[in-house]
């Protein structure tokens, strides 16, 4: 639960790093946990470490189809084949001086320490001519994946398919996960209309809400769509008060941060507190953060490009922290600029761009931050450091792939 | 005729397997080994002691007088790895 005044900014103009540090320092998870079936856990956040109670694999076993034998018997190039070990069967016993037919995954027979792959073995009658192999070849050791007592998965992990495989291999039928965040999503602005309605002169369609809803979906939260707030102070106050009661966070876009007559801002200040962070970034300078009771309020810019940048870089880590995730900072990849660009020093700039397979970052040719096409024709953000004023082709730049943050 | 060599026979001869067309005089295992010895110093060294070599024709053990034919697969290997 955020502490009082947790969104008080630390400087009149904050760098992205300062803002992220503040989010890290001041936001913590307030969600309880629940036990759910492993099969339903994809996308959820582990509330506890998962410690292995057993060895994976449980016994030494064959990594290939072939012949198991004792390496000490390899002085003989041919061993007679006796017995057979298949997966799911109890451990067999190798007669020394012989080899045993074995199949992938079968428990290694007692006395055997090496497996020859069948394609390297020549059979003559009942004998197997064995290749010269190092001891232990083609065997998987008991506990080599996870040993009993090891922490297999850490609390705060957002469960992905591979985590399910490991938890299942450990025998976990249920896992303790954080309860889902409940998020209310709204848009505000007199000029906004939902697609499907008539568009009067001066109005535009609300582009942000479907995008933000999809971004929230990727985070695995429960989202309530409050639509476009009516431009009426009493109704806005009532809607926000109700939303704050039933949700962990309210995400708004449009007008909130700057509009002098904005009713959303007035309502939040009446119900709780609101701070406007002026961020040294472009696009997306103002970000409104506040609280109503225990509910966190995030006001994103109305411009869709700025809304996306602010969601991915600020709202996302904030929400992940609230949700109990330990992995909130996305990974950026170092790329080589395939473009030239001038910017104001002191601001961190987010260009929309693509990353080629050989690590070249190409910027969307037009820089207008209102261009939604710059989002659809890019696959990530080229982040240009505050200190830089000039990018020349060949300079290093950081690339944030949408794939890193749209999940 | 397909010949397959194992263990130190492979190392001395220098190849894992080969396909050969022996002369008509090669009719059994013994004459095959004698003919092979003449194919080079590696062969001569590898096959110097025929009694230390085991032979399988079409995946069945065979001794010296056993007949062989052009379509056979002949595997030659030492019973022990040391040579």
mmCIF file of N, CA and C in Angstrom, chain A residues 238-311:
data_model
loop_
_atom_site.group_PDB
_atom_site.id
_atom_site.type_symbol
_atom_site.label_atom_id
_atom_site.label_comp_id
_atom_site.label_asym_id
_atom_site.label_seq_id
_atom_site.Cartn_x
_atom_site.Cartn_y
_atom_site.Cartn_z
ATOM 1 N N UNK A 238 -18.625 11.169 -8.422
ATOM 2 C CA UNK A 238 -19.273 9.926 -7.993
ATOM 3 C C UNK A 238 -18.608 8.721 -8.654
ATOM 4 N N UNK A 239 -18.294 8.874 -9.959
ATOM 5 C CA UNK A 239 -17.693 7.738 -10.685
ATOM 6 C C UNK A 239 -16.315 7.402 -10.120
ATOM 7 N N UNK A 240 -15.512 8.415 -9.839
ATOM 8 C CA UNK A 240 -14.157 8.172 -9.319
ATOM 9 C C UNK A 240 -14.202 7.620 -7.897
ATOM 10 N N UNK A 241 -15.119 8.127 -7.101
ATOM 11 C CA UNK A 241 -15.241 7.639 -5.723
ATOM 12 C C UNK A 241 -15.618 6.162 -5.722
ATOM 13 N N UNK A 242 -16.548 5.810 -6.584
ATOM 14 C CA UNK A 242 -16.991 4.419 -6.692
ATOM 15 C C UNK A 242 -15.842 3.545 -7.224
ATOM 16 N N UNK A 243 -15.176 4.047 -8.261
ATOM 17 C CA UNK A 243 -14.083 3.264 -8.865
ATOM 18 C C UNK A 243 -12.974 3.042 -7.853
ATOM 19 N N UNK A 244 -12.657 4.058 -7.058
ATOM 20 C CA UNK A 244 -11.575 3.941 -6.085
ATOM 21 C C UNK A 244 -11.909 2.906 -5.023
ATOM 22 N N UNK A 245 -13.162 2.765 -4.719
ATOM 23 C CA UNK A 245 -13.583 1.815 -3.684
ATOM 24 C C UNK A 245 -13.374 0.366 -4.167
ATOM 25 N N UNK A 246 -13.623 0.131 -5.443
ATOM 26 C CA UNK A 246 -13.621 -1.245 -5.953
ATOM 27 C C UNK A 246 -12.353 -1.625 -6.706
ATOM 28 N N UNK A 247 -11.395 -0.703 -6.798
ATOM 29 C CA UNK A 247 -10.232 -1.004 -7.637
ATOM 30 C C UNK A 247 -8.929 -0.658 -6.932
ATOM 31 N N UNK A 248 -7.861 -1.296 -7.376
ATOM 32 C CA UNK A 248 -6.532 -0.986 -6.839
ATOM 33 C C UNK A 248 -5.939 0.229 -7.520
ATOM 34 N N UNK A 249 -6.336 0.459 -8.754
ATOM 35 C CA UNK A 249 -5.809 1.619 -9.467
ATOM 36 C C UNK A 249 -6.815 2.086 -10.508
ATOM 37 N N UNK A 250 -6.775 3.377 -10.774
ATOM 38 C CA UNK A 250 -7.560 3.960 -11.861
ATOM 39 C C UNK A 250 -6.558 4.499 -12.874
ATOM 40 N N UNK A 251 -6.729 4.083 -14.135
ATOM 41 C CA UNK A 251 -5.870 4.590 -15.200
ATOM 42 C C UNK A 251 -6.727 5.494 -16.081
ATOM 43 N N UNK A 252 -6.308 6.739 -16.199
ATOM 44 C CA UNK A 252 -7.052 7.684 -17.026
ATOM 45 C C UNK A 252 -6.133 8.210 -18.104
ATOM 46 N N UNK A 253 -6.728 8.590 -19.217
ATOM 47 C CA UNK A 253 -5.917 9.303 -20.193
ATOM 48 C C UNK A 253 -6.682 10.500 -20.685
ATOM 49 N N UNK A 254 -5.922 11.554 -20.972
ATOM 50 C CA UNK A 254 -6.525 12.761 -21.518
ATOM 51 C C UNK A 254 -6.694 13.831 -20.474
ATOM 52 N N UNK A 255 -6.235 15.006 -20.836
ATOM 53 C CA UNK A 255 -6.580 16.214 -20.097
ATOM 54 C C UNK A 255 -6.203 16.322 -18.635
ATOM 55 N N UNK A 256 -6.120 15.186 -17.948
ATOM 56 C CA UNK A 256 -6.041 15.193 -16.493
ATOM 57 C C UNK A 256 -4.914 16.061 -15.950
ATOM 58 N N UNK A 257 -3.798 16.020 -16.625
ATOM 59 C CA UNK A 257 -2.619 16.597 -16.003
ATOM 60 C C UNK A 257 -2.471 18.096 -16.224
ATOM 61 N N UNK A 258 -3.047 18.592 -17.277
ATOM 62 C CA UNK A 258 -2.784 19.996 -17.569
ATOM 63 C C UNK A 258 -4.034 20.877 -17.563
ATOM 64 N N UNK A 259 -5.174 20.288 -17.923
ATOM 65 C CA UNK A 259 -6.377 21.102 -18.097
ATOM 66 C C UNK A 259 -6.736 21.895 -16.842
ATOM 67 N N UNK A 260 -6.792 23.189 -16.993
ATOM 68 C CA UNK A 260 -7.092 24.058 -15.848
ATOM 69 C C UNK A 260 -8.490 23.786 -15.305
ATOM 70 N N UNK A 261 -9.403 23.525 -16.227
ATOM 71 C CA UNK A 261 -10.783 23.349 -15.790
ATOM 72 C C UNK A 261 -11.140 21.874 -15.713
ATOM 73 N N UNK A 262 -10.101 21.044 -15.689
ATOM 74 C CA UNK A 262 -10.381 19.620 -15.760
ATOM 75 C C UNK A 262 -11.092 19.135 -14.497
ATOM 76 N N UNK A 263 -12.235 18.513 -14.711
ATOM 77 C CA UNK A 263 -13.035 18.064 -13.572
ATOM 78 C C UNK A 263 -12.457 16.815 -12.933
ATOM 79 N N UNK A 264 -11.734 16.020 -13.727
ATOM 80 C CA UNK A 264 -11.138 14.802 -13.162
ATOM 81 C C UNK A 264 -10.109 15.186 -12.113
ATOM 82 N N UNK A 265 -9.276 16.137 -12.483
ATOM 83 C CA UNK A 265 -8.244 16.582 -11.549
ATOM 84 C C UNK A 265 -8.869 17.140 -10.257
ATOM 85 N N UNK A 266 -9.895 17.968 -10.440
ATOM 86 C CA UNK A 266 -10.555 18.570 -9.283
ATOM 87 C C UNK A 266 -11.176 17.490 -8.401
ATOM 88 N N UNK A 267 -11.765 16.469 -9.057
ATOM 89 C CA UNK A 267 -12.423 15.410 -8.287
ATOM 90 C C UNK A 267 -11.402 14.618 -7.472
ATOM 91 N N UNK A 268 -10.236 14.302 -8.081
ATOM 92 C CA UNK A 268 -9.231 13.524 -7.350
ATOM 93 C C UNK A 268 -8.658 14.351 -6.200
ATOM 94 N N UNK A 269 -8.453 15.626 -6.449
ATOM 95 C CA UNK A 269 -7.937 16.468 -5.369
ATOM 96 C C UNK A 269 -8.957 16.584 -4.238
ATOM 97 N N UNK A 270 -10.242 16.527 -4.593
ATOM 98 C CA UNK A 270 -11.271 16.580 -3.555
ATOM 99 C C UNK A 270 -11.339 15.273 -2.776
ATOM 100 N N UNK A 271 -11.101 14.154 -3.485
ATOM 101 C CA UNK A 271 -11.254 12.843 -2.846
ATOM 102 C C UNK A 271 -9.960 12.349 -2.208
ATOM 103 N N UNK A 272 -8.827 12.842 -2.693
ATOM 104 C CA UNK A 272 -7.542 12.331 -2.196
ATOM 105 C C UNK A 272 -6.458 13.331 -2.505
ATOM 106 N N UNK A 273 -5.453 12.881 -3.223
ATOM 107 C CA UNK A 273 -4.373 13.798 -3.575
ATOM 108 C C UNK A 273 -3.937 13.533 -5.016
ATOM 109 N N UNK A 274 -3.375 14.537 -5.635
ATOM 110 C CA UNK A 274 -2.893 14.378 -7.002
ATOM 111 C C UNK A 274 -1.614 15.181 -7.178
ATOM 112 N N UNK A 275 -0.635 14.544 -7.787
ATOM 113 C CA UNK A 275 0.607 15.245 -8.109
ATOM 114 C C UNK A 275 0.854 15.115 -9.592
ATOM 115 N N UNK A 276 1.403 16.167 -10.155
ATOM 116 C CA UNK A 276 1.771 16.100 -11.569
ATOM 117 C C UNK A 276 3.284 16.037 -11.652
ATOM 118 N N UNK A 277 3.759 14.948 -12.220
ATOM 119 C CA UNK A 277 5.206 14.807 -12.416
ATOM 120 C C UNK A 277 5.548 15.412 -13.773
ATOM 121 N N UNK A 278 6.451 16.373 -13.743
ATOM 122 C CA UNK A 278 6.969 16.867 -15.008
ATOM 123 C C UNK A 278 8.220 16.057 -15.306
ATOM 124 N N UNK A 279 8.138 15.260 -16.349
ATOM 125 C CA UNK A 279 9.216 14.325 -16.661
ATOM 126 C C UNK A 279 10.067 14.891 -17.783
ATOM 127 N N UNK A 280 11.356 14.668 -17.654
ATOM 128 C CA UNK A 280 12.283 15.153 -18.689
ATOM 129 C C UNK A 280 12.309 14.147 -19.835
ATOM 130 N N UNK A 281 11.140 13.957 -20.433
ATOM 131 C CA UNK A 281 11.040 12.998 -21.542
ATOM 132 C C UNK A 281 10.236 13.629 -22.668
ATOM 133 N N UNK A 282 10.397 13.083 -23.830
ATOM 134 C CA UNK A 282 9.618 13.521 -24.977
ATOM 135 C C UNK A 282 9.348 12.329 -25.874
ATOM 136 N N UNK A 283 8.102 12.037 -26.228
ATOM 137 C CA UNK A 283 6.909 12.760 -25.808
ATOM 138 C C UNK A 283 6.453 12.316 -24.413
ATOM 139 N N UNK A 284 5.476 13.056 -23.886
ATOM 140 C CA UNK A 284 4.799 12.578 -22.683
ATOM 141 C C UNK A 284 5.167 13.274 -21.413
ATOM 142 N N UNK A 285 5.548 14.509 -21.486
ATOM 143 C CA UNK A 285 6.088 15.188 -20.306
ATOM 144 C C UNK A 285 5.267 15.066 -19.022
ATOM 145 N N UNK A 286 3.994 15.494 -18.991
ATOM 146 C CA UNK A 286 3.321 15.439 -17.691
ATOM 147 C C UNK A 286 2.677 14.080 -17.429
ATOM 148 N N UNK A 287 2.859 13.607 -16.208
ATOM 149 C CA UNK A 287 2.252 12.348 -15.787
ATOM 150 C C UNK A 287 1.605 12.632 -14.440
ATOM 151 N N UNK A 288 0.306 12.359 -14.332
ATOM 152 C CA UNK A 288 -0.391 12.643 -13.079
ATOM 153 C C UNK A 288 -0.464 11.384 -12.237
ATOM 154 N N UNK A 289 -0.085 11.506 -10.980
ATOM 155 C CA UNK A 289 -0.137 10.358 -10.083
ATOM 156 C C UNK A 289 -0.826 10.787 -8.799
ATOM 157 N N UNK A 290 -1.683 9.955 -8.321
ATOM 158 C CA UNK A 290 -2.394 10.347 -7.104
ATOM 159 C C UNK A 290 -3.003 9.159 -6.406
ATOM 160 N N UNK A 291 -3.749 9.463 -5.376
ATOM 161 C CA UNK A 291 -4.407 8.405 -4.617
ATOM 162 C C UNK A 291 -5.778 8.865 -4.181
ATOM 163 N N UNK A 292 -6.683 7.928 -4.175
ATOM 164 C CA UNK A 292 -7.973 8.134 -3.525
ATOM 165 C C UNK A 292 -8.088 6.957 -2.560
ATOM 166 N N UNK A 293 -7.961 7.232 -1.260
ATOM 167 C CA UNK A 293 -7.923 6.127 -0.302
ATOM 168 C C UNK A 293 -6.751 5.229 -0.634
ATOM 169 N N UNK A 294 -7.017 3.928 -0.804
ATOM 170 C CA UNK A 294 -5.946 2.986 -1.124
ATOM 171 C C UNK A 294 -5.771 2.792 -2.623
ATOM 172 N N UNK A 295 -6.539 3.517 -3.382
ATOM 173 C CA UNK A 295 -6.507 3.345 -4.832
ATOM 174 C C UNK A 295 -5.519 4.326 -5.449
ATOM 175 N N UNK A 296 -4.659 3.794 -6.324
ATOM 176 C CA UNK A 296 -3.658 4.615 -7.003
ATOM 177 C C UNK A 296 -4.263 5.179 -8.281
ATOM 178 N N UNK A 297 -3.996 6.439 -8.523
ATOM 179 C CA UNK A 297 -4.487 7.052 -9.748
ATOM 180 C C UNK A 297 -3.314 7.370 -10.661
ATOM 181 N N UNK A 298 -3.444 6.977 -11.934
ATOM 182 C CA UNK A 298 -2.420 7.301 -12.920
ATOM 183 C C UNK A 298 -3.098 8.021 -14.073
ATOM 184 N N UNK A 299 -2.706 9.269 -14.297
ATOM 185 C CA UNK A 299 -3.277 10.038 -15.401
ATOM 186 C C UNK A 299 -2.264 10.146 -16.532
ATOM 187 N N UNK A 300 -2.559 9.469 -17.626
ATOM 188 C CA UNK A 300 -1.654 9.459 -18.775
ATOM 189 C C UNK A 300 -2.013 10.606 -19.714
ATOM 190 N N UNK A 301 -1.067 11.048 -20.536
ATOM 191 C CA UNK A 301 -1.380 12.086 -21.519
ATOM 192 C C UNK A 301 -2.461 11.614 -22.491
ATOM 193 N N UNK A 302 -3.137 12.571 -23.109
ATOM 194 C CA UNK A 302 -4.205 12.228 -24.040
ATOM 195 C C UNK A 302 -3.706 11.808 -25.409
ATOM 196 N N UNK A 303 -2.595 12.362 -25.811
ATOM 197 C CA UNK A 303 -1.974 12.006 -27.080
ATOM 198 C C UNK A 303 -1.587 10.517 -27.070
ATOM 199 N N UNK A 304 -2.076 9.759 -28.040
ATOM 200 C CA UNK A 304 -1.881 8.297 -27.977
ATOM 201 C C UNK A 304 -0.415 7.853 -27.917
ATOM 202 N N UNK A 305 0.453 8.547 -28.627
ATOM 203 C CA UNK A 305 1.866 8.150 -28.603
ATOM 204 C C UNK A 305 2.437 8.393 -27.204
ATOM 205 N N UNK A 306 2.137 9.570 -26.658
ATOM 206 C CA UNK A 306 2.610 9.880 -25.315
ATOM 207 C C UNK A 306 1.963 8.960 -24.289
ATOM 208 N N UNK A 307 0.701 8.626 -24.506
ATOM 209 C CA UNK A 307 0.008 7.725 -23.576
ATOM 210 C C UNK A 307 0.689 6.355 -23.582
ATOM 211 N N UNK A 308 1.028 5.888 -24.767
ATOM 212 C CA UNK A 308 1.696 4.585 -24.876
ATOM 213 C C UNK A 308 3.073 4.630 -24.214
ATOM 214 N N UNK A 309 3.863 5.646 -24.523
ATOM 215 C CA UNK A 309 5.206 5.750 -23.944
ATOM 216 C C UNK A 309 5.108 5.796 -22.416
ATOM 217 N N UNK A 310 4.203 6.634 -21.911
ATOM 218 C CA UNK A 310 4.082 6.765 -20.453
ATOM 219 C C UNK A 310 3.537 5.492 -19.820
ATOM 220 N N UNK A 311 2.644 4.817 -20.533
ATOM 221 C CA UNK A 311 2.162 3.556 -19.974
ATOM 222 C C UNK A 311 3.309 2.561 -19.880
#
